[in-house]
CSV table of C-alpha atoms in Angstrom, one decimal:
chain,number,residue,atom,x,y,z
A,125,MET,CA,-17.3,-19.9,-20.8
A,126,VAL,CA,-15.1,-16.8,-20.6
A,127,ILE,CA,-17.5,-14.9,-18.3
A,128,ARG,CA,-18.1,-18.2,-16.2
A,129,ALA,CA,-14.3,-18.6,-15.8
A,130,SER,CA,-13.9,-14.8,-14.8
A,131,ILE,CA,-16.6,-15.2,-12.1
A,132,GLY,CA,-15.0,-18.4,-10.8
A,133,ALA,CA,-11.7,-16.5,-10.5
A,134,VAL,CA,-13.2,-13.8,-8.4
A,135,PRO,CA,-15.0,-15.2,-5.3
A,136,GLY,CA,-18.2,-13.4,-4.4
A,137,LEU,CA,-18.3,-11.5,-7.7
A,138,ILE,CA,-22.0,-11.5,-8.1
A,139,PRO,CA,-23.3,-10.8,-4.6
A,140,SER,CA,-20.6,-7.9,-4.4
A,141,PHE,CA,-21.9,-6.5,-7.8
A,142,LEU,CA,-25.5,-6.7,-6.7
A,143,ILE,CA,-24.9,-5.0,-3.4
A,144,LEU,CA,-22.9,-2.3,-4.9
A,145,ALA,CA,-25.2,-1.7,-7.9
A,146,GLY,CA,-28.1,-1.5,-5.7
A,147,VAL,CA,-26.4,1.2,-3.5
A,148,LEU,CA,-25.1,3.2,-6.4
A,149,ALA,CA,-28.2,2.9,-8.4
A,150,GLY,CA,-30.3,3.9,-5.4
A,151,ILE,CA,-28.2,7.0,-4.6
A,152,THR,CA,-28.2,8.0,-8.3
A,153,ALA,CA,-32.0,7.7,-8.6
A,154,LEU,CA,-32.5,9.8,-5.4
A,155,ILE,CA,-30.2,12.6,-6.7
A,156,SER,CA,-31.8,12.5,-10.2
A,157,ARG,CA,-35.3,12.8,-8.8
A,158,ALA,CA,-34.3,15.6,-6.5
A,159,ARG,CA,-33.0,17.4,-9.4
A,160,ASN,CA,-35.9,16.5,-11.6
A,161,ARG,CA,-33.7,14.8,-14.1
A,162,PRO,CA,-34.5,11.6,-16.1
A,163,LEU,CA,-33.7,8.3,-14.3
A,164,LEU,CA,-32.8,5.8,-17.0
A,165,LEU,CA,-29.3,6.9,-18.2
A,166,PRO,CA,-27.9,7.7,-14.7
A,167,VAL,CA,-29.2,4.5,-13.2
A,168,LEU,CA,-27.7,2.4,-16.1
A,169,LEU,CA,-24.4,4.2,-15.8
A,170,ALA,CA,-24.3,3.6,-12.0
A,171,THR,CA,-25.1,-0.1,-12.6
A,172,CYS,CA,-22.3,-0.4,-15.2
A,173,THR,CA,-19.9,1.5,-12.9
A,174,ALA,CA,-20.7,-1.0,-10.2
A,175,ALA,CA,-19.9,-3.9,-12.6
A,176,LEU,CA,-16.7,-2.3,-13.7
A,177,CYS,CA,-15.5,-1.8,-10.2
A,178,THR,CA,-16.4,-5.2,-8.9
A,179,VAL,CA,-14.9,-7.0,-11.9
A,180,THR,CA,-11.6,-5.1,-11.8
A,181,LEU,CA,-11.0,-4.3,-8.1
A,182,LEU,CA,-12.6,-7.2,-6.1
A,183,PRO,CA,-10.0,-9.4,-4.5
A,184,GLY,CA,-9.2,-12.4,-6.7
A,185,ALA,CA,-7.3,-15.8,-6.5
A,186,ALA,CA,-4.6,-14.9,-8.9
A,187,GLY,CA,-2.2,-12.1,-9.7
A,188,MET,CA,1.4,-10.9,-9.8
A,189,THR,CA,3.7,-10.0,-7.0
A,190,VAL,CA,2.7,-6.7,-5.3
A,191,GLY,CA,4.7,-3.9,-6.9
A,192,GLN,CA,4.9,-5.6,-10.3
A,193,CYS,CA,3.1,-4.9,-13.6
A,194,ASP,CA,3.3,-6.7,-16.9
A,195,THR,CA,4.8,-4.2,-19.4
A,196,GLY,CA,4.9,-6.5,-22.4
A,197,LEU,CA,3.6,-5.4,-25.8
A,198,PRO,CA,-0.3,-6.0,-26.1
A,199,VAL,CA,0.3,-8.2,-29.1
A,200,HIS,CA,-2.6,-10.6,-27.9
A,201,VAL,CA,-5.1,-7.8,-27.2
A,202,PHE,CA,-7.6,-9.0,-30.0
A,203,THR,CA,-6.8,-12.6,-29.5
A,204,SER,CA,-7.1,-13.1,-25.9
A,205,SER,CA,-10.3,-13.9,-24.5
A,206,SER,CA,-9.5,-11.8,-21.3
A,207,SER,CA,-8.7,-8.8,-23.3
A,208,LEU,CA,-11.9,-9.2,-25.4
A,209,LEU,CA,-13.7,-9.4,-22.1
A,210,ASN,CA,-12.1,-6.0,-20.9
A,211,ILE,CA,-12.8,-4.3,-24.2
A,212,GLY,CA,-16.6,-5.3,-23.7
A,213,LEU,CA,-16.6,-4.2,-20.0
A,214,PHE,CA,-15.6,-0.6,-20.9
A,215,ILE,CA,-18.0,0.0,-23.8
A,216,PRO,CA,-21.3,0.3,-21.9
A,217,PRO,CA,-20.1,2.8,-19.2
A,218,ALA,CA,-18.3,4.9,-21.7
A,219,ALA,CA,-21.3,5.0,-24.1
A,220,LEU,CA,-23.7,5.9,-21.4
A,221,SER,CA,-21.5,8.5,-20.0
A,222,THR,CA,-21.3,10.2,-23.5
A,223,LEU,CA,-25.0,10.0,-24.0
A,224,LEU,CA,-25.6,11.5,-20.6
A,225,PHE,CA,-23.1,14.4,-20.6
A,226,ARG,CA,-22.5,14.9,-24.4
A,227,ARG,CA,-18.8,15.6,-23.9
A,228,PRO,CA,-17.1,12.6,-25.7
A,229,ALA,CA,-13.5,14.1,-25.5
A,230,THR,CA,-13.7,14.5,-21.7
A,231,VAL,CA,-15.4,11.0,-21.1
A,232,ALA,CA,-12.7,9.4,-23.2
A,233,ALA,CA,-9.9,11.0,-21.3
A,234,VAL,CA,-11.5,10.1,-17.9
A,235,PHE,CA,-12.1,6.4,-18.8
A,236,VAL,CA,-8.5,5.9,-20.2
A,237,LEU,CA,-7.2,7.4,-17.1
A,238,PHE,CA,-9.5,5.3,-15.0
A,239,SER,CA,-8.2,2.2,-16.7
A,240,GLY,CA,-4.7,3.2,-15.8
A,241,LEU,CA,-5.7,3.9,-12.2
A,242,ILE,CA,-7.3,0.5,-12.0
A,243,GLU,CA,-4.1,-1.2,-13.0
A,244,PHE,CA,-2.1,0.8,-10.7
A,245,ILE,CA,-4.4,-0.1,-7.7
A,246,GLN,CA,-4.0,-3.8,-8.8
A,247,SER,CA,-0.2,-3.5,-8.9
A,248,VAL,CA,0.2,-1.8,-5.5
A,249,THR,CA,-2.2,-3.6,-3.5
A,250,SER,CA,-2.6,-7.3,-2.4
A,251,LEU,CA,-5.8,-7.8,-4.2
A,252,GLY,CA,-4.6,-10.9,-6.0
A,253,ARG,CA,-5.1,-9.2,-9.3
A,254,SER,CA,-2.6,-8.7,-12.3
A,255,CYS,CA,-1.7,-5.4,-13.6
A,256,THR,CA,-0.8,-5.6,-17.3
A,257,VAL,CA,-0.4,-2.9,-20.1
A,258,THR,CA,-2.5,-5.3,-22.3
A,259,ASP,CA,-5.4,-4.7,-19.9
A,260,VAL,CA,-4.9,-0.8,-20.1
A,261,VAL,CA,-5.0,-1.0,-23.9
A,262,ALA,CA,-8.1,-3.3,-24.1
A,263,ASN,CA,-9.9,-1.2,-21.5
A,264,SER,CA,-9.0,2.1,-23.4
A,265,ILE,CA,-10.1,0.5,-26.8
A,266,GLY,CA,-13.4,-0.4,-25.2
A,267,ALA,CA,-13.8,3.2,-23.8
A,268,LEU,CA,-13.0,4.7,-27.2
A,269,VAL,CA,-15.5,2.4,-28.9
A,270,GLY,CA,-18.1,3.1,-26.5
A,271,VAL,CA,-17.5,7.0,-26.7
A,272,GLY,CA,-17.4,6.8,-30.6
A,273,GLY,CA,-20.6,4.7,-30.9
A,274,ALA,CA,-22.4,7.1,-28.6
A,275,ALA,CA,-21.2,10.2,-30.4
A,276,VAL,CA,-22.3,8.8,-33.7
A,277,TRP,CA,-25.7,8.0,-32.1
A,278,LEU,CA,-26.1,11.7,-30.7
A,279,GLY,CA,-25.3,13.0,-34.2
A,280,ILE,CA,-27.9,10.7,-35.8
A,281,GLY,CA,-30.5,11.8,-33.3
A,282,GLY,CA,-29.7,15.4,-34.0
A,283,ARG,CA,-28.5,16.0,-30.4
A,284,ALA,CA,-25.6,18.5,-30.4
A,285,LEU,CA,-22.5,18.1,-28.2
A,286,ARG,CA,-22.0,20.5,-25.3
A,287,ARG,CA,-19.5,23.2,-26.0
A,288,PRO,CA,-17.0,21.1,-28.1
A,289,LEU,CA,-14.0,23.5,-27.7
A,290,ARG,CA,-14.4,23.5,-23.9
A,291,ASP,CA,-14.8,19.7,-24.0
A,292,PHE,CA,-11.4,19.3,-25.8
A,293,ALA,CA,-9.7,21.7,-23.4
A,294,TRP,CA,-11.0,19.8,-20.4
A,295,ALA,CA,-10.0,16.5,-21.9
A,296,ALA,CA,-6.5,17.9,-22.6
A,297,GLY,CA,-6.0,19.1,-19.1
A,298,ILE,CA,-7.3,15.9,-17.5
A,299,ALA,CA,-5.2,13.8,-19.7
A,300,LEU,CA,-2.0,15.8,-18.9
A,301,ALA,CA,-2.5,15.9,-15.3
A,302,GLY,CA,-3.7,12.3,-15.0
A,303,SER,CA,-0.9,11.0,-17.1
A,304,ALA,CA,1.8,12.8,-15.0
A,305,ALA,CA,0.2,11.5,-12.0
A,306,LEU,CA,0.0,7.9,-13.1
A,307,ALA,CA,3.5,7.9,-14.6
A,308,TYR,CA,5.0,9.2,-11.3
A,309,GLY,CA,3.0,6.5,-9.4
A,310,PHE,CA,4.2,3.7,-11.7
A,311,ASN,CA,7.8,4.8,-11.9
A,312,SER,CA,8.1,5.2,-8.1
A,313,GLN,CA,6.0,2.2,-6.8
A,314,VAL,CA,5.9,-0.4,-9.7
A,315,THR,CA,8.5,-2.6,-11.3
A,316,GLY,CA,7.9,-3.6,-14.9
A,317,VAL,CA,7.9,-7.3,-15.8
A,318,ASN,CA,7.6,-8.4,-19.4
A,319,VAL,CA,5.4,-11.4,-18.9
A,320,VAL,CA,4.5,-11.7,-22.5
A,321,ALA,CA,8.1,-12.1,-23.6
A,322,ILE,CA,8.7,-14.5,-20.7
A,323,ASP,CA,5.8,-16.6,-21.7
A,324,ASP,CA,6.6,-16.5,-25.4
A,325,SER,CA,10.2,-17.5,-24.6
A,326,ARG,CA,9.0,-20.4,-22.4
A,327,ARG,CA,6.8,-21.6,-25.3
A,328,ALA,CA,9.7,-21.4,-27.7
A,329,VAL,CA,11.9,-23.5,-25.3
A,330,VAL,CA,9.1,-26.0,-25.0
A,331,ASP,CA,8.7,-26.3,-28.6
A,332,ALA,CA,12.5,-26.4,-29.4
A,333,THR,CA,13.1,-29.2,-26.7
A,334,GLU,CA,10.0,-31.3,-27.3
A,335,GLY,CA,11.0,-34.9,-26.8
A,336,SER,CA,14.3,-34.2,-25.0
A,337,ASP,CA,13.1,-35.2,-21.6
A,338,THR,CA,11.9,-38.6,-22.9
A,339,TRP,CA,15.3,-39.2,-24.7
A,340,LEU,CA,17.4,-38.1,-21.5
A,341,SER,CA,15.3,-40.2,-19.3
A,342,ALA,CA,15.9,-43.3,-21.5
A,343,GLU,CA,19.7,-42.4,-21.3
A,344,ALA,CA,19.6,-42.2,-17.5
A,345,GLU,CA,18.1,-45.7,-17.4
A,346,ALA,CA,20.9,-46.9,-19.5
A,347,VAL,CA,23.5,-45.4,-17.1
A,348,PHE,CA,21.9,-45.7,-13.8
A,349,GLY,CA,19.7,-48.9,-14.3
A,350,THR,CA,16.2,-49.9,-15.2
A,351,GLY,CA,13.6,-48.1,-13.0
A,352,THR,CA,15.3,-44.8,-12.8
A,353,ARG,CA,12.9,-42.1,-12.1
A,354,SER,CA,13.3,-38.4,-13.3
A,355,THR,CA,12.7,-35.7,-10.7
A,356,GLY,CA,13.2,-32.7,-12.8
A,357,THR,CA,14.9,-31.1,-15.9
A,358,GLN,CA,16.7,-28.0,-16.5
A,359,VAL,CA,17.3,-26.5,-20.0
A,360,GLU,CA,20.1,-24.0,-21.1
A,361,LYS,CA,20.6,-22.4,-24.4
A,362,ASP,CA,24.0,-22.7,-26.0
A,363,GLY,CA,24.1,-21.3,-29.5
A,364,SER,CA,22.0,-23.4,-31.7
A,365,ARG,CA,21.9,-26.1,-29.2
A,366,TRP,CA,20.2,-26.9,-26.0
A,367,LYS,CA,21.9,-28.3,-22.8
A,368,ILE,CA,19.5,-30.6,-21.0
A,369,ILE,CA,20.2,-31.7,-17.4
A,370,ALA,CA,18.0,-34.2,-15.9
A,371,SER,CA,17.9,-35.1,-12.2
A,372,THR,CA,16.7,-38.5,-11.3
A,373,ASP,CA,16.4,-40.5,-8.0
A,374,ARG,CA,19.6,-42.3,-8.8
A,375,GLY,CA,21.9,-39.4,-10.1
A,376,THR,CA,22.2,-36.5,-12.5
A,377,ILE,CA,22.7,-36.8,-16.3
A,378,SER,CA,23.4,-34.1,-19.0
A,379,GLY,CA,23.3,-34.0,-22.8
A,380,TRP,CA,22.8,-31.9,-25.8
A,381,TRP,CA,19.6,-31.5,-27.9
A,382,PRO,CA,18.9,-31.9,-30.7
A,383,ASP,CA,22.3,-33.6,-31.3
A,384,ARG,CA,21.2,-36.3,-28.8
A,385,THR,CA,24.7,-36.6,-27.3
A,386,LEU,CA,25.5,-37.1,-23.7
A,387,GLU,CA,28.0,-34.8,-21.8
A,388,TRP,CA,28.4,-36.1,-18.3
A,389,ALA,CA,26.6,-38.2,-15.6
A,390,SER,CA,27.1,-38.6,-11.9
A,391,ALA,CA,25.4,-41.2,-9.7
A,392,SER,CA,23.8,-40.4,-6.2
A,393,ASP,CA,25.4,-43.3,-4.7
A,394,GLN,CA,29.3,-42.6,-5.0
A,395,HIS,CA,30.4,-45.7,-3.0
A,396,GLY,CA,32.2,-48.4,-4.7
A,397,ASP,CA,30.6,-51.9,-4.8
A,398,ALA,CA,32.2,-55.0,-3.8
A,399,GLY,CA,32.9,-57.3,-6.9
A,400,THR,CA,35.4,-59.2,-8.8
A,401,LEU,CA,35.6,-57.0,-11.9
A,402,THR,CA,39.2,-56.8,-13.2
A,403,ALA,CA,40.8,-53.7,-14.9
A,404,ALA,CA,40.4,-55.4,-18.3
A,405,GLN,CA,36.7,-56.1,-17.6
A,406,ALA,CA,36.1,-52.5,-16.5
A,407,GLY,CA,37.7,-51.3,-19.8
A,408,GLY,CA,35.3,-53.7,-21.6
A,409,VAL,CA,32.2,-52.2,-19.8
A,410,ALA,CA,33.4,-48.6,-20.7
A,411,ARG,CA,34.1,-49.8,-24.4
A,412,SER,CA,30.6,-51.3,-24.7
A,413,PHE,CA,28.9,-48.2,-23.4
A,414,ALA,CA,31.3,-45.8,-25.6
A,415,ARG,CA,30.4,-47.9,-28.7
A,416,THR,CA,26.7,-47.0,-28.3
A,417,HIS,CA,27.0,-43.5,-27.0
A,418,PHE,CA,30.4,-42.1,-28.0
A,419,PRO,CA,31.4,-43.8,-31.3
A,420,ASP,CA,33.2,-40.8,-32.6
A,421,SER,CA,35.3,-40.3,-29.4
A,422,LEU,CA,36.1,-44.1,-29.3
A,423,ALA,CA,37.4,-44.3,-32.9
A,424,GLY,CA,41.2,-44.1,-32.9
A,425,SER,CA,41.4,-43.4,-29.2
A,426,ASP,CA,43.7,-45.0,-26.7
A,427,GLN,CA,42.3,-46.6,-23.5
A,428,THR,CA,43.9,-46.4,-20.1
A,429,VAL,CA,42.5,-48.0,-17.0
A,430,ARG,CA,43.6,-46.9,-13.4
A,431,THR,CA,42.5,-48.2,-10.2
A,432,LEU,CA,41.0,-45.8,-7.7
A,433,ASP,CA,41.5,-46.5,-4.1
A,434,ASP,CA,42.3,-50.0,-2.7
A,435,GLY,CA,40.3,-53.0,-1.4
A,436,PRO,CA,37.1,-54.6,-2.4
A,437,HIS,CA,35.3,-51.3,-2.7
A,438,ALA,CA,37.8,-49.7,-5.1
A,439,ALA,CA,36.7,-48.5,-8.6
A,440,TYR,CA,38.3,-48.1,-12.0
A,441,LEU,CA,38.9,-44.9,-14.0
A,442,VAL,CA,38.8,-45.5,-17.6
A,443,THR,CA,39.8,-42.8,-20.0
A,444,TYR,CA,40.1,-42.3,-23.7
A,445,ARG,CA,42.6,-40.1,-25.4
A,446,ARG,CA,43.4,-39.6,-29.0
A,447,HIS,CA,46.7,-38.5,-30.6
A,448,ARG,CA,47.3,-37.2,-34.3
A,449,GLN,CA,50.9,-36.9,-35.4
A,450,GLY,CA,52.1,-37.0,-31.8
A,451,VAL,CA,49.6,-34.1,-30.6
A,452,LEU,CA,47.0,-34.8,-28.0
A,453,MET,CA,43.6,-33.9,-29.4
A,454,PRO,CA,41.1,-31.9,-27.3
A,455,MET,CA,38.7,-34.9,-27.3
A,456,ARG,CA,38.1,-36.3,-23.7
A,457,LEU,CA,36.2,-39.4,-22.5
A,458,ASP,CA,36.2,-40.6,-18.9
A,459,PHE,CA,34.4,-43.3,-17.0
A,460,THR,CA,34.4,-44.3,-13.3
A,461,ILE,CA,33.2,-47.9,-12.9
A,462,THR,CA,32.8,-49.9,-9.7
A,463,ARG,CA,34.1,-53.5,-9.3
A,464,SER,CA,30.6,-54.7,-9.7
A,465,GLY,CA,30.5,-53.1,-13.2
A,466,ARG,CA,28.3,-50.1,-12.2
A,467,ILE,CA,29.0,-46.8,-14.0
A,468,ILE,CA,28.9,-44.2,-11.3
A,469,GLY,CA,29.9,-41.3,-13.7
A,470,PHE,CA,31.4,-40.3,-17.0
A,471,THR,CA,32.5,-37.0,-18.7
A,472,SER,CA,32.6,-36.5,-22.4
A,473,GLU,CA,34.4,-33.8,-24.4
A,474,ALA,CA,33.2,-34.3,-27.9
A,475,VAL,CA,35.4,-32.0,-29.8
A,476,ARG,CA,36.2,-32.7,-33.4
A,477,ASP,CA,39.9,-33.2,-34.2
A,478,PRO,CA,41.5,-30.0,-35.3
A,479,VAL,CA,44.4,-29.9,-37.8
A,480,PRO,CA,47.1,-27.6,-36.2
A,481,PRO,CA,50.4,-26.9,-37.9
A,482,ARG,CA,53.1,-29.5,-37.4
A,483,ALA,CA,55.4,-28.7,-34.5
A,484,THR,CA,59.0,-28.0,-35.6
A,485,VAL,CA,61.8,-30.2,-34.5
A,486,THR,CA,63.5,-27.3,-32.9
A,487,VAL,CA,60.8,-27.2,-30.1
A,488,THR,CA,60.8,-30.7,-28.5
A,489,GLY,CA,59.6,-32.0,-25.2
A,490,THR,CA,63.2,-31.6,-23.9
A,491,THR,CA,63.3,-27.8,-25.0
A,492,ALA,CA,60.0,-27.2,-23.6
A,493,ARG,CA,61.1,-28.7,-20.1
A,494,ARG,CA,64.3,-26.8,-20.0
A,495,GLN,CA,63.1,-23.2,-20.6
A,496,PRO,CA,65.0,-20.7,-18.6
A,497,ALA,CA,63.6,-20.2,-15.1
A,498,LYS,CA,63.1,-16.5,-15.7
A,499,THR,CA,60.6,-17.4,-18.5
A,500,ALA,CA,59.0,-20.5,-17.4
A,501,GLY,CA,60.0,-21.3,-13.9
A,502,ALA,CA,61.9,-24.4,-12.7
A,503,GLU,CA,62.5,-27.1,-15.2
A,504,ALA,CA,59.5,-29.3,-15.6
A,505,ALA,CA,59.5,-33.0,-14.9
A,506,SER,CA,57.6,-33.5,-18.2
A,507,ALA,CA,55.9,-31.8,-21.0
A,508,GLN,CA,53.0,-32.7,-23.3
A,509,LEU,CA,52.3,-31.5,-26.9
A,510,LEU,CA,48.6,-30.9,-27.4
A,511,ALA,CA,46.2,-29.0,-29.5
A,512,ARG,CA,45.0,-25.7,-28.2
A,513,GLN,CA,43.3,-22.5,-29.5
A,514,VAL,CA,45.6,-19.6,-29.5
A,515,GLY,CA,44.1,-16.4,-31.0
A,516,GLY,CA,41.3,-18.1,-32.5
A,517,GLN,CA,43.7,-20.6,-34.3
A,518,TRP,CA,44.6,-24.2,-33.5
A,519,ARG,CA,48.3,-24.5,-32.6
A,520,PRO,CA,50.6,-27.4,-31.2
A,521,VAL,CA,51.4,-26.2,-27.7
A,522,TRP,CA,53.6,-27.7,-25.0
A,523,LEU,CA,52.3,-27.8,-21.5
A,524,ARG,CA,54.8,-27.8,-18.7
A,525,SER,CA,53.7,-29.7,-15.6
A,526,ALA,CA,56.2,-28.5,-12.8
A,527,SER,CA,55.0,-24.9,-12.1
A,528,ALA,CA,52.4,-23.5,-9.9
A,529,ALA,CA,50.4,-22.4,-12.9
A,530,PRO,CA,50.3,-24.1,-16.3
A,531,VAL,CA,53.0,-22.9,-18.7
A,532,TRP,CA,52.1,-23.1,-22.4
A,533,LEU,CA,54.9,-22.9,-25.0
A,534,ASP,CA,54.0,-22.8,-28.8
A,535,GLY,CA,55.3,-25.8,-30.4
A,536,VAL,CA,56.3,-24.0,-33.5
A,537,THR,CA,57.9,-20.9,-32.2
A,538,GLY,CA,58.8,-22.0,-28.7
A,539,GLN,CA,57.2,-18.7,-27.3
A,540,ARG,CA,55.0,-18.6,-24.3
A,541,VAL,CA,51.3,-18.4,-25.2
A,542,ALA,CA,48.0,-18.1,-23.6
A,543,PRO,CA,45.2,-20.5,-24.7
A,544,ASP,CA,41.9,-18.7,-25.7
A,545,LYS,CA,39.7,-18.1,-22.6
A,546,TRP,CA,36.0,-17.6,-22.4
A,547,PRO,CA,34.2,-15.0,-20.1
A,548,ASP,CA,34.3,-17.5,-17.1
A,549,GLY,CA,38.1,-17.4,-17.3
A,550,GLN,CA,38.3,-21.2,-18.2
A,551,ALA,CA,40.7,-22.1,-21.0
A,552,ARG,CA,38.6,-23.7,-23.9
A,553,SER,CA,39.1,-25.6,-27.1
A,554,ALA,CA,37.3,-23.4,-29.3
A,555,PRO,CA,34.1,-21.0,-29.4
A,556,GLY,CA,31.2,-23.1,-29.8
A,557,GLN,CA,32.9,-26.2,-28.7
A,558,LEU,CA,33.0,-28.1,-25.3
A,559,PRO,CA,35.8,-27.2,-23.2
A,560,CYS,CA,38.9,-29.3,-22.8
A,561,GLY,CA,40.0,-30.7,-19.4
A,562,LEU,CA,43.0,-28.8,-18.0
A,563,SER,CA,44.0,-31.3,-15.3
A,564,LEU,CA,47.8,-31.4,-15.7
A,565,LEU,CA,48.0,-34.9,-14.8
A,566,ALA,CA,45.2,-35.8,-17.3
A,567,LEU,CA,47.0,-34.0,-20.2
A,568,LEU,CA,50.3,-35.4,-19.5
A,569,VAL,CA,49.6,-39.1,-18.9
A,570,GLY,CA,46.3,-39.4,-20.7
A,571,THR,CA,44.2,-40.1,-17.5
A,572,GLY,CA,42.8,-37.9,-15.0
A,573,PRO,CA,42.9,-39.2,-11.4
A,574,GLY,CA,42.6,-36.5,-8.8
A,575,PRO,CA,43.1,-37.0,-5.1
A,576,ARG,CA,43.1,-40.5,-3.7
A,577,GLY,CA,39.7,-42.0,-4.1
A,578,ALA,CA,38.3,-39.2,-6.6
A,579,ALA,CA,38.3,-38.8,-10.3
A,580,GLU,CA,39.6,-35.5,-11.7
A,581,PRO,CA,37.2,-32.8,-12.9
A,582,VAL,CA,37.3,-31.9,-16.5
A,583,GLY,CA,37.3,-28.2,-17.4
A,584,ASP,CA,34.3,-26.4,-15.9
A,585,ARG,CA,32.0,-29.4,-16.2
A,586,GLN,CA,30.4,-31.5,-13.4
A,587,PRO,CA,33.3,-33.3,-11.4
A,588,GLN,CA,33.7,-36.9,-11.9
A,589,PRO,CA,32.1,-38.8,-9.1
A,590,LEU,CA,33.9,-39.4,-5.9
A,591,LEU,CA,34.5,-42.9,-4.7
A,592,GLY,CA,32.9,-42.5,-1.2
A,593,ARG,CA,33.6,-44.5,1.9
């Protein structure tokens, strides 16, 4: 089966082998006869060499990009059917060469280097073949097995090796010169790609996320409606979890696996729908969906409903925020719902409520708003006390709203602070947690409307859907 598959992968393999074998065997026979030498071993060696060249150098239908070679460790050299075939391919010619020339060290060096030369040719030419370190190792193993077996056979038959010391000297010289030439060629012409590691990584991703696409497809139908068809899935590693992003014919949705928690969704159709849904009813739609998908965020949260745009095609922004002891928690949950009751987007920041120190009475909202201009700019119109990470610790922090950049004041000491940032520069709630939204309006009034007709983006997440016209 393996041989049949290999033949199928290289069109014209058998006719090419027969032609090349006939030419090489014929020439070899003529030379041997002219020199009054036996014909059997030289002709067999010529035939095996023809097989080796056609199998490894004949243009095929598969291969890596020209100038690339798989440098992954040969961990599957004894378990891969292709590697086993390569081992077997090099045994006969190496054995026949040893029997013919009786110089095993030189024969071994030549065939090992020949294996490297074959892979180099495959990598720098558009033959449609794959250069891999695993093939070099497999070919070399086959060559050494063939040489070793033939050397033992010569010993059993009482045929002495030809000048062993000179044989080893020639082998060392050939190995050094050939290795240097191949090393220069590969370093200057070929880029290494660890395909083995890539394949193993992909296999690990598939195993770790098995079932996630089915789950997220079902959730997409719950958001966008029955009959929603998935068009592709992306997977991103985040600590011990996987972020799954599914694209569908009606929008995009994201969630966490294996938590099975949704993060955001955005419908392809951003236009509001004509309908009679009231603000209270929109809140009911959001509440019903949140009970099923975001029960932890819903518990103890305050709901606010705002109207986006005017007219029959307006939509509602439904937000959930939670306060603990007067401090706004980092949890966020926002929905955009049309007047027909269609959810065209949501964003969830499912951050567990922290327990920051209680803010002192000496740092109040009034105090935060009236910080000196040289410290915090002009007096703010308002300030909101919220939980933020500062130096890896949760703190009650005042956010002033009337300056060009956010101004953060510690609710205990009154000093200016900078919330923790992640490498992308976004202020986040905590390492390993989802980011908090930093929209000033969202933080101050508990809702997140952006420009007229749009919902405000939350942190670095997908923006809330625009209410298109």
